[in-house]
């Protein structure tokens, strides 16, 4: 029987040869997952012997990773804002930047004194990440998760049930903000924003995520433009629109926000200093 250390070394070499970044880290996640332990305990006991069945399963997971499948799909879950979310090929893997978007949403709700029972729309909910984090944070909130993809919406509902949040959330299979009801105190969205022409050149890993979650049309702003056009009717006075976009798109999105309708229009940087979030308040 090989030791965990020997397996990890061999696995990392294999992933490195396949051009996978953070090969050793990926290996450690995969083996710890199969051993049903945490990475730290596993690494602290590098001499432990690994049974043949686990070795065979590890080889299979390494093959999937070497093919460029996202780690979160292989593990079946992704941490997000303190929640563990089920993720698979139906949904985008929630990103750390989107946790910052949730932070901006929380900040708005708290500072605007809408802490009572705010009505929140997460448009393009995917795994439900944003909607679920906000429903968990604000137990009295009425949170609607809207999504065009039937598969993604089903995943969001599965996550809501697993987190015991489904009873106080609404799930809509819908492709336009104007069909989502309202009026809302907050519309938050991480829409698809990658320009169509850029998609083919993306990493294999990103390309295994749903096209509908990535493709934002010719300039990347097609869905964002639709949201911005429909948001004024769907928001209450003083309500906020919060969008996550690509780091060059903020100024373009600001131009779409009519100053007769919106105040406090701004682009907000993420923790890496990239201009990623757009915020505006309805007058
Ligand atoms: C970038 S993903 C974001 C998913 C999730 N909110 C997150 O942050 O992880 C965009 C999501 O919007 C959905 N979507 C794309 N176009 C849409 C539309 N017109 N109406 C509703 N949802 C849409 C996609 O299916 C995808 O789940």
Short mmCIF file of N, CA, C and O in Angstrom, two decimals, residues 7-31 58-69 71 74 204-205:
data_model
loop_
_atom_site.label_atom_id
_atom_site.label_comp_id
_atom_site.label_asym_id
_atom_site.label_seq_id
_atom_site.Cartn_x
_atom_site.Cartn_y
_atom_site.Cartn_z
N UNK A 7 1.55 9.13 -2.61
CA UNK A 7 0.44 9.34 -3.55
C UNK A 7 0.32 10.81 -3.96
O UNK A 7 0.09 11.13 -5.12
N UNK A 8 0.49 11.68 -2.96
CA UNK A 8 0.36 13.12 -3.24
C UNK A 8 1.48 13.60 -4.18
O UNK A 8 1.24 14.38 -5.10
N UNK A 9 2.68 13.09 -3.94
CA UNK A 9 3.81 13.50 -4.79
C UNK A 9 3.57 13.05 -6.24
O UNK A 9 3.71 13.83 -7.19
N UNK A 10 3.16 11.79 -6.38
CA UNK A 10 2.92 11.25 -7.74
C UNK A 10 1.76 11.97 -8.42
O UNK A 10 1.81 12.32 -9.60
N UNK A 11 0.70 12.22 -7.63
CA UNK A 11 -0.48 12.90 -8.17
C UNK A 11 -0.15 14.30 -8.64
O UNK A 11 -0.57 14.74 -9.71
N UNK A 12 0.65 15.01 -7.83
CA UNK A 12 1.00 16.39 -8.19
C UNK A 12 1.83 16.41 -9.47
O UNK A 12 1.64 17.28 -10.34
N UNK A 13 2.71 15.42 -9.61
CA UNK A 13 3.52 15.35 -10.84
C UNK A 13 2.61 15.16 -12.05
O UNK A 13 2.79 15.79 -13.09
N UNK A 14 1.61 14.30 -11.87
CA UNK A 14 0.69 14.01 -13.00
C UNK A 14 -0.10 15.27 -13.39
O UNK A 14 -0.24 15.58 -14.56
N UNK A 15 -0.60 15.99 -12.39
CA UNK A 15 -1.39 17.19 -12.70
C UNK A 15 -0.50 18.29 -13.29
O UNK A 15 -0.91 19.00 -14.20
N UNK A 16 0.71 18.38 -12.76
CA UNK A 16 1.64 19.39 -13.30
C UNK A 16 1.90 19.12 -14.77
O UNK A 16 1.87 20.03 -15.61
N UNK A 17 2.12 17.83 -15.08
CA UNK A 17 2.40 17.44 -16.48
C UNK A 17 1.20 17.77 -17.37
O UNK A 17 1.36 18.04 -18.56
N UNK A 18 0.00 17.76 -16.79
CA UNK A 18 -1.21 18.07 -17.57
C UNK A 18 -1.46 19.58 -17.63
O UNK A 18 -2.47 20.03 -18.18
N UNK A 19 -0.57 20.36 -17.01
CA UNK A 19 -0.68 21.83 -17.09
C UNK A 19 -1.69 22.40 -16.11
O UNK A 19 -2.18 23.53 -16.30
N UNK A 20 -2.01 21.66 -15.06
CA UNK A 20 -2.98 22.14 -14.06
C UNK A 20 -2.25 22.98 -13.02
O UNK A 20 -1.24 22.55 -12.46
N UNK A 21 -2.78 24.18 -12.77
CA UNK A 21 -2.12 25.04 -11.78
C UNK A 21 -2.45 24.54 -10.37
O UNK A 21 -3.44 23.83 -10.17
N UNK A 22 -1.63 24.92 -9.42
CA UNK A 22 -1.78 24.51 -8.03
C UNK A 22 -1.99 22.99 -7.91
O UNK A 22 -2.91 22.52 -7.25
N UNK A 23 -1.10 22.26 -8.60
CA UNK A 23 -1.25 20.80 -8.70
C UNK A 23 -1.25 20.13 -7.31
O UNK A 23 -2.11 19.30 -7.02
N UNK A 24 -0.29 20.52 -6.46
CA UNK A 24 -0.18 19.86 -5.15
C UNK A 24 -1.41 20.13 -4.30
O UNK A 24 -1.94 19.24 -3.63
N UNK A 25 -1.89 21.37 -4.36
CA UNK A 25 -3.07 21.74 -3.57
C UNK A 25 -4.30 20.96 -4.05
O UNK A 25 -5.08 20.42 -3.24
N UNK A 26 -4.47 20.88 -5.36
CA UNK A 26 -5.60 20.12 -5.91
C UNK A 26 -5.54 18.66 -5.46
O UNK A 26 -6.56 18.08 -5.08
N UNK A 27 -4.34 18.09 -5.51
CA UNK A 27 -4.17 16.69 -5.09
C UNK A 27 -4.57 16.50 -3.63
O UNK A 27 -5.25 15.54 -3.27
N UNK A 28 -4.12 17.44 -2.80
CA UNK A 28 -4.41 17.33 -1.37
C UNK A 28 -5.92 17.39 -1.12
O UNK A 28 -6.46 16.61 -0.33
N UNK A 29 -6.61 18.28 -1.83
CA UNK A 29 -8.07 18.37 -1.67
C UNK A 29 -8.74 17.04 -2.08
O UNK A 29 -9.64 16.54 -1.40
N UNK A 30 -8.28 16.50 -3.20
CA UNK A 30 -8.91 15.28 -3.72
C UNK A 30 -8.69 14.08 -2.79
O UNK A 30 -9.63 13.35 -2.48
N UNK A 31 -7.44 13.93 -2.33
CA UNK A 31 -7.17 12.76 -1.48
C UNK A 31 -7.86 12.90 -0.11
O UNK A 31 -8.45 11.95 0.40
N UNK A 58 -8.69 7.63 -6.31
CA UNK A 58 -7.84 8.82 -6.45
C UNK A 58 -7.37 8.96 -7.90
O UNK A 58 -7.40 10.06 -8.47
N UNK A 59 -7.01 7.83 -8.50
CA UNK A 59 -6.57 7.87 -9.92
C UNK A 59 -7.70 8.42 -10.80
O UNK A 59 -7.46 9.23 -11.70
N UNK A 60 -8.94 8.00 -10.51
CA UNK A 60 -10.08 8.46 -11.32
C UNK A 60 -10.28 9.97 -11.16
O UNK A 60 -10.50 10.70 -12.13
N UNK A 61 -10.21 10.44 -9.91
CA UNK A 61 -10.41 11.88 -9.68
C UNK A 61 -9.27 12.69 -10.30
O UNK A 61 -9.49 13.77 -10.85
N UNK A 62 -8.05 12.13 -10.24
CA UNK A 62 -6.91 12.82 -10.86
C UNK A 62 -7.14 12.96 -12.37
O UNK A 62 -6.83 14.00 -12.96
N UNK A 63 -7.71 11.92 -12.97
CA UNK A 63 -7.97 11.98 -14.43
C UNK A 63 -8.96 13.10 -14.73
O UNK A 63 -8.78 13.86 -15.68
N UNK A 64 -10.00 13.21 -13.91
CA UNK A 64 -11.00 14.27 -14.13
C UNK A 64 -10.33 15.64 -13.99
O UNK A 64 -10.56 16.56 -14.78
N UNK A 65 -9.51 15.78 -12.96
CA UNK A 65 -8.84 17.07 -12.72
C UNK A 65 -7.87 17.37 -13.87
O UNK A 65 -7.79 18.51 -14.35
N UNK A 66 -7.15 16.33 -14.33
CA UNK A 66 -6.19 16.52 -15.43
C UNK A 66 -6.91 16.97 -16.71
O UNK A 66 -6.35 17.67 -17.54
N UNK A 67 -8.18 16.57 -16.85
CA UNK A 67 -8.99 16.99 -18.01
C UNK A 67 -9.47 18.42 -17.87
O UNK A 67 -10.13 18.97 -18.75
N UNK A 68 -9.24 19.03 -16.70
CA UNK A 68 -9.61 20.44 -16.52
C UNK A 68 -10.95 20.64 -15.83
O UNK A 68 -11.49 21.75 -15.81
N UNK A 69 -11.50 19.58 -15.23
CA UNK A 69 -12.78 19.76 -14.52
C UNK A 69 -12.54 20.58 -13.24
O UNK A 69 -11.55 20.36 -12.53
N UNK A 71 -12.31 21.81 -9.55
CA UNK A 71 -12.22 21.05 -8.30
C UNK A 71 -13.58 20.97 -7.61
O UNK A 71 -13.98 19.93 -7.09
N UNK A 74 -15.77 18.28 -8.85
CA UNK A 74 -15.32 16.94 -8.45
C UNK A 74 -15.67 16.69 -6.97
O UNK A 74 -16.18 15.63 -6.61
N UNK A 204 -9.65 25.79 -19.86
CA UNK A 204 -10.51 24.60 -19.94
C UNK A 204 -11.48 24.53 -18.77
O UNK A 204 -12.63 24.15 -18.89
N UNK A 205 -10.93 24.91 -17.59
CA UNK A 205 -11.72 24.81 -16.36
C UNK A 205 -12.96 25.71 -16.44
O UNK A 205 -14.07 25.30 -16.10
#
